[in-house]
XYZ file of C-alpha atoms in Angstrom:
346
model
C -28.858 -39.957 5.548
C -27.239 -37.358 3.312
C -30.082 -34.933 4.043
C -29.611 -35.382 7.780
C -25.852 -34.802 7.523
C -26.381 -31.694 5.375
C -28.974 -30.300 7.801
C -26.709 -30.986 10.768
C -23.752 -29.314 9.052
C -25.852 -26.273 8.133
C -27.072 -26.014 11.714
C -23.545 -26.148 13.045
C -22.402 -23.473 10.578
C -25.285 -21.206 11.542
C -24.440 -21.782 15.183
C -20.846 -20.765 14.575
C -21.757 -17.424 12.995
C -25.061 -16.413 14.576
C -23.212 -13.924 16.789
C -22.312 -11.763 13.756
C -25.639 -9.914 13.927
C -25.234 -9.050 17.600
C -23.865 -5.647 18.705
C -20.244 -5.744 19.783
C -20.592 -3.509 22.823
C -17.093 -2.130 22.324
C -15.422 0.306 19.968
C -12.359 -0.140 17.776
C -9.390 2.083 18.480
C -8.961 3.003 14.811
C -11.052 2.331 11.718
C -11.110 3.675 8.172
C -14.902 4.075 8.344
C -16.960 5.072 11.416
C -17.612 2.339 13.968
C -19.687 2.461 17.170
C -20.163 0.073 20.077
C -23.716 -0.595 18.889
C -22.547 -1.901 15.511
C -22.816 -5.665 14.892
C -19.862 -7.991 14.740
C -20.064 -8.417 10.964
C -19.549 -4.668 10.441
C -16.707 -4.447 12.962
C -14.895 -7.449 11.496
C -15.431 -6.043 7.999
C -13.789 -2.795 9.092
C -10.832 -4.784 10.427
C -10.501 -6.382 6.963
C -10.469 -2.877 5.486
C -7.849 -1.691 7.994
C -5.611 -4.633 7.083
C -6.000 -4.135 3.331
C -5.312 -0.380 3.483
C -2.259 -0.844 5.712
C -0.898 -3.644 3.517
C -1.491 -1.674 0.314
C 0.281 1.431 1.612
C 3.178 -0.641 2.966
C 3.556 -2.513 -0.335
C 3.625 0.747 -2.313
C 6.275 2.382 -0.117
C 8.341 -0.817 0.164
C 8.332 -1.263 -3.620
C 9.396 2.308 -4.344
C 12.079 2.499 -1.651
C 13.354 -1.018 -2.321
C 13.648 -0.406 -6.058
C 15.573 2.827 -5.468
C 17.936 1.034 -3.084
C 18.500 -1.764 -5.614
C 19.310 0.731 -8.368
C 21.820 2.436 -6.068
C 23.416 -0.889 -5.127
C 23.943 -1.943 -8.748
C 25.191 1.549 -9.600
C 28.760 2.754 -9.732
C 28.852 5.316 -6.920
C 30.723 3.592 -4.052
C 29.529 5.999 -1.330
C 25.826 5.730 -2.143
C 26.238 2.003 -2.676
C 27.673 1.609 0.822
C 24.768 3.610 2.301
C 22.187 1.497 0.443
C 23.816 -1.776 1.498
C 23.887 -0.597 5.124
C 20.183 0.317 4.890
C 19.262 -3.108 3.516
C 21.304 -5.015 6.089
C 19.965 -2.939 8.987
C 16.254 -3.262 8.269
C 16.469 -6.837 6.980
C 18.221 -8.138 10.101
C 16.194 -6.192 12.670
C 13.069 -8.019 13.973
C 9.862 -6.489 12.676
C 8.339 -6.328 16.154
C 11.322 -4.323 17.381
C 10.973 -1.935 14.462
C 7.276 -1.382 15.189
C 7.940 -0.653 18.856
C 10.851 1.631 17.958
C 8.826 3.785 15.559
C 5.905 3.892 17.977
C 8.218 5.173 20.723
C 9.790 7.755 18.396
C 6.403 9.152 17.330
C 4.963 9.047 20.872
C 7.897 11.153 22.101
C 7.326 13.766 19.412
C 6.185 17.338 20.026
C 2.736 18.393 21.226
C 0.252 19.766 18.652
C 1.229 23.384 19.373
C 4.884 22.571 18.604
C 4.170 20.194 15.729
C 6.712 19.588 13.007
C 5.318 21.049 9.781
C 6.252 20.341 6.175
C 4.127 21.354 3.153
C 0.936 21.283 5.188
C 1.741 17.982 6.938
C 1.881 18.156 10.741
C 3.678 15.540 12.827
C 2.962 15.336 16.570
C 3.035 12.800 19.388
C -0.559 11.929 18.435
C 0.298 10.935 14.895
C 0.271 12.803 11.615
C -2.156 15.331 10.123
C -2.150 15.519 6.345
C -4.104 17.643 3.836
C -6.960 15.905 2.058
C -9.071 16.671 -0.986
C -12.517 18.081 -0.319
C -15.604 17.264 -2.371
C -14.736 20.082 -4.789
C -11.219 18.757 -5.122
C -12.422 15.208 -5.813
C -14.879 16.456 -8.448
C -12.212 18.586 -10.129
C -9.593 15.805 -10.032
C -12.017 13.225 -11.439
C -13.060 15.588 -14.230
C -9.428 16.315 -15.055
C -8.440 12.637 -15.204
C -11.374 11.695 -17.415
C -10.678 14.646 -19.696
C -6.982 13.737 -19.920
C -7.760 10.160 -20.961
C -10.571 11.124 -23.328
C -8.675 13.923 -25.089
C -5.532 11.812 -25.402
C -7.545 8.956 -26.918
C -9.432 11.179 -29.345
C -6.327 13.184 -30.305
C -4.711 10.034 -31.680
C -6.978 10.405 -34.704
C -6.317 14.028 -35.687
C -3.110 15.244 -33.955
C 0.284 14.133 -35.335
C 2.662 12.626 -32.753
C 5.212 15.403 -33.278
C 2.679 17.988 -32.090
C 2.675 16.538 -28.599
C -0.534 14.673 -27.918
C 0.174 14.342 -24.196
C 0.796 18.061 -23.841
C -2.427 18.886 -25.635
C -4.358 16.450 -23.439
C -2.731 17.877 -20.291
C -3.810 21.410 -21.194
C -7.370 20.200 -21.777
C -7.264 18.354 -18.465
C -6.178 21.486 -16.588
C -9.024 23.387 -18.226
C -11.501 20.703 -17.146
C -10.248 20.887 -13.567
C -10.786 24.645 -13.558
C -14.300 24.354 -14.990
C -15.224 21.582 -12.556
C -14.027 23.655 -9.635
C -16.018 26.715 -10.724
C -19.266 24.742 -10.984
C -18.694 22.562 -7.911
C -19.377 23.372 -4.285
C -17.679 26.721 -3.513
C -15.071 25.613 -1.046
C -11.371 24.982 -0.991
C -10.176 22.029 -3.062
C -7.894 20.875 -0.245
C -8.639 20.722 3.480
C -5.540 21.593 5.491
C -5.181 20.709 9.190
C -5.594 23.821 11.349
C -4.646 24.053 15.011
C -7.693 24.637 17.216
C -6.987 24.581 20.918
C -4.956 21.482 21.720
C -5.812 19.525 18.565
C -6.226 19.903 14.810
C -9.355 20.434 12.747
C -9.551 19.590 9.062
C -7.292 17.352 7.047
C -6.858 13.640 7.677
C -5.658 12.292 11.023
C -3.280 9.314 10.908
C -2.928 7.941 14.465
C 0.343 6.929 16.059
C -0.276 3.175 15.933
C -1.117 3.194 12.216
C 1.860 5.390 11.378
C 4.287 3.263 13.415
C 3.297 -0.075 11.899
C 3.158 1.459 8.406
C 6.742 2.752 8.683
C 7.959 -0.522 10.173
C 6.346 -2.676 7.473
C 7.533 -0.352 4.707
C 11.162 -0.255 5.830
C 11.259 -3.976 6.601
C 9.685 -4.873 3.280
C 11.822 -2.450 1.283
C 14.998 -4.225 2.419
C 13.767 -7.519 0.949
C 12.381 -5.856 -2.169
C 15.806 -4.295 -2.735
C 17.450 -7.716 -2.643
C 14.841 -9.183 -4.992
C 15.214 -6.373 -7.515
C 19.014 -6.440 -7.259
C 19.011 -10.181 -7.884
C 16.742 -9.665 -10.877
C 19.116 -7.110 -12.384
C 22.020 -9.505 -11.947
C 20.247 -12.204 -13.970
C 20.517 -10.034 -17.100
C 23.472 -11.337 -19.162
C 26.350 -8.877 -19.457
C 26.667 -9.704 -23.144
C 23.116 -8.506 -23.752
C 23.897 -5.115 -22.205
C 27.146 -4.857 -24.162
C 25.305 -5.664 -27.373
C 22.809 -2.892 -26.661
C 25.662 -0.450 -26.044
C 27.333 -1.488 -29.281
C 24.173 -0.406 -31.098
C 24.654 3.095 -29.649
C 21.391 2.919 -27.742
C 20.956 5.679 -25.146
C 21.097 4.730 -21.475
C 17.340 5.075 -20.930
C 16.649 2.777 -23.884
C 19.058 0.148 -22.561
C 17.331 0.200 -19.157
C 13.739 0.401 -20.425
C 13.991 -1.942 -23.429
C 16.715 -4.409 -22.433
C 17.577 -4.648 -18.731
C 14.165 -4.128 -17.093
C 12.102 -6.441 -19.385
C 14.592 -9.274 -18.888
C 14.977 -8.653 -15.142
C 11.220 -8.603 -14.562
C 11.034 -12.322 -15.293
C 13.173 -12.986 -12.217
C 11.528 -10.307 -10.053
C 7.762 -10.699 -10.352
C 7.157 -14.033 -8.609
C 9.590 -13.500 -5.682
C 8.058 -10.043 -5.259
C 4.599 -11.618 -4.964
C 5.872 -13.937 -2.225
C 7.355 -11.000 -0.345
C 4.102 -9.061 -0.571
C 2.176 -11.960 0.951
C 4.683 -11.960 3.810
C 4.027 -8.247 4.367
C 0.268 -8.790 4.368
C 0.524 -11.516 6.999
C 2.959 -9.378 9.002
C 0.261 -6.728 9.554
C -0.706 -8.806 12.605
C 2.363 -7.295 14.307
C 0.221 -4.154 14.638
C -1.330 -5.743 17.723
C 1.856 -4.879 19.626
C 1.308 -1.126 19.109
C -2.485 -1.141 19.417
C -3.444 -1.129 15.738
C -6.849 -2.732 15.205
C -6.267 -4.925 12.187
C -7.979 -8.215 11.377
C -5.859 -10.182 13.857
C -6.369 -7.742 16.749
C -10.135 -7.393 16.211
C -10.472 -11.174 15.981
C -8.793 -11.596 19.367
C -10.973 -8.857 20.872
C -14.089 -10.513 19.435
C -13.059 -13.898 20.852
C -12.646 -12.376 24.320
C -16.053 -10.698 24.133
C -18.141 -13.357 22.379
C -16.327 -16.610 23.123
C -16.854 -17.809 19.532
C -13.292 -18.936 18.969
C -13.743 -21.403 16.098
C -15.989 -19.194 13.969
C -13.817 -16.121 14.401
C -10.578 -17.984 13.701
C -12.215 -19.435 10.573
C -13.201 -15.950 9.392
C -9.698 -14.602 10.015
C -8.098 -17.523 8.175
C -10.383 -17.126 5.177
C -9.694 -13.392 5.126
C -5.908 -13.759 4.969
C -6.137 -16.607 2.432
C -8.380 -14.585 0.113
C -6.170 -11.484 0.267
C -2.967 -13.436 -0.353
C -4.518 -15.533 -3.104
C -5.638 -12.359 -4.859
C -2.054 -11.046 -4.759
C -0.634 -14.319 -6.082
C -3.209 -14.490 -8.888
C -2.520 -10.889 -9.902
C 1.236 -11.409 -10.027
C 0.779 -14.693 -11.861
C -1.049 -12.744 -14.564
C 1.703 -10.101 -14.590
C 4.356 -12.813 -14.850
C 2.653 -14.302 -17.904
C 2.316 -10.829 -19.428
C 6.047 -10.020 -19.114
C 7.188 -13.448 -20.265
C 9.584 -13.342 -23.206
C 8.790 -16.174 -25.663
C 11.608 -18.714 -26.098
C 13.944 -16.673 -23.848
C 16.530 -18.884 -22.165
C 15.813 -21.880 -24.374
C 18.488 -23.494 -26.445
């Protein structure tokens, strides 16, 4: 009986996912890696996973940086900048994410044509998205060689260079030399590919389409407002007496922040920050409203084309659960690492 049940279950599972080897017959609007209409469903859905992860990662990075800066301004003493930061947090926290995505999409879509593109340090912004410089093969080789040299020289120099001589400076000089040598012996081309106007479009560089840029900005600004509140709340959990005690020891300001305030505040920041990041990852599905082909959008397109609703919904659910569980596990490890033994116990 158990063998029959197991065989039946296996047959049903194979029936749910047998379509994955079939060609899709349609092409994604945007994908990190190349995708064609002749590619199978498993490759197309895998690319949608990659789109979601890249978008979420970039949004988390920007939201963390901007939110932390806003929190520092809010807990600071400058009343003007504090008022600006509070207004920023209240605006983006209380505005629906869908509205923000549509707003930024409309702003970018009404931008200038490629011939009148806004330009800043090689970055071009048009109504088709953004063109940014990107490292070429020579640049990647040189950068990799420089990073490895920096780490290796810094590690080795700990044995024969006194700290007062500046180990980091010595390692940085060696790293710059390694970058130069790697570039000389690599493919003779420019280390950076800049976007160049050719006709009515750009050649070279990296093209970031309008839909990706709009949802990235929306997620970053929305998330940064909540990150700012989390970080601000963490700073406020630090006892005032602890800061006063550090000042009474004549510690410099950077030492008070780096060795007293931040280590204590991290205990109240890490876990709420993990929860907020999982919210941002799940919110990538809002990209459907502006045409971004993330995991949610590709799943819906696949359901319409293949009719395999249960199998595709199962794959999408597993994908989001795995990504979010990875984030929670990582921040659980970080939380244990920053834990202060016996802190808060009487």
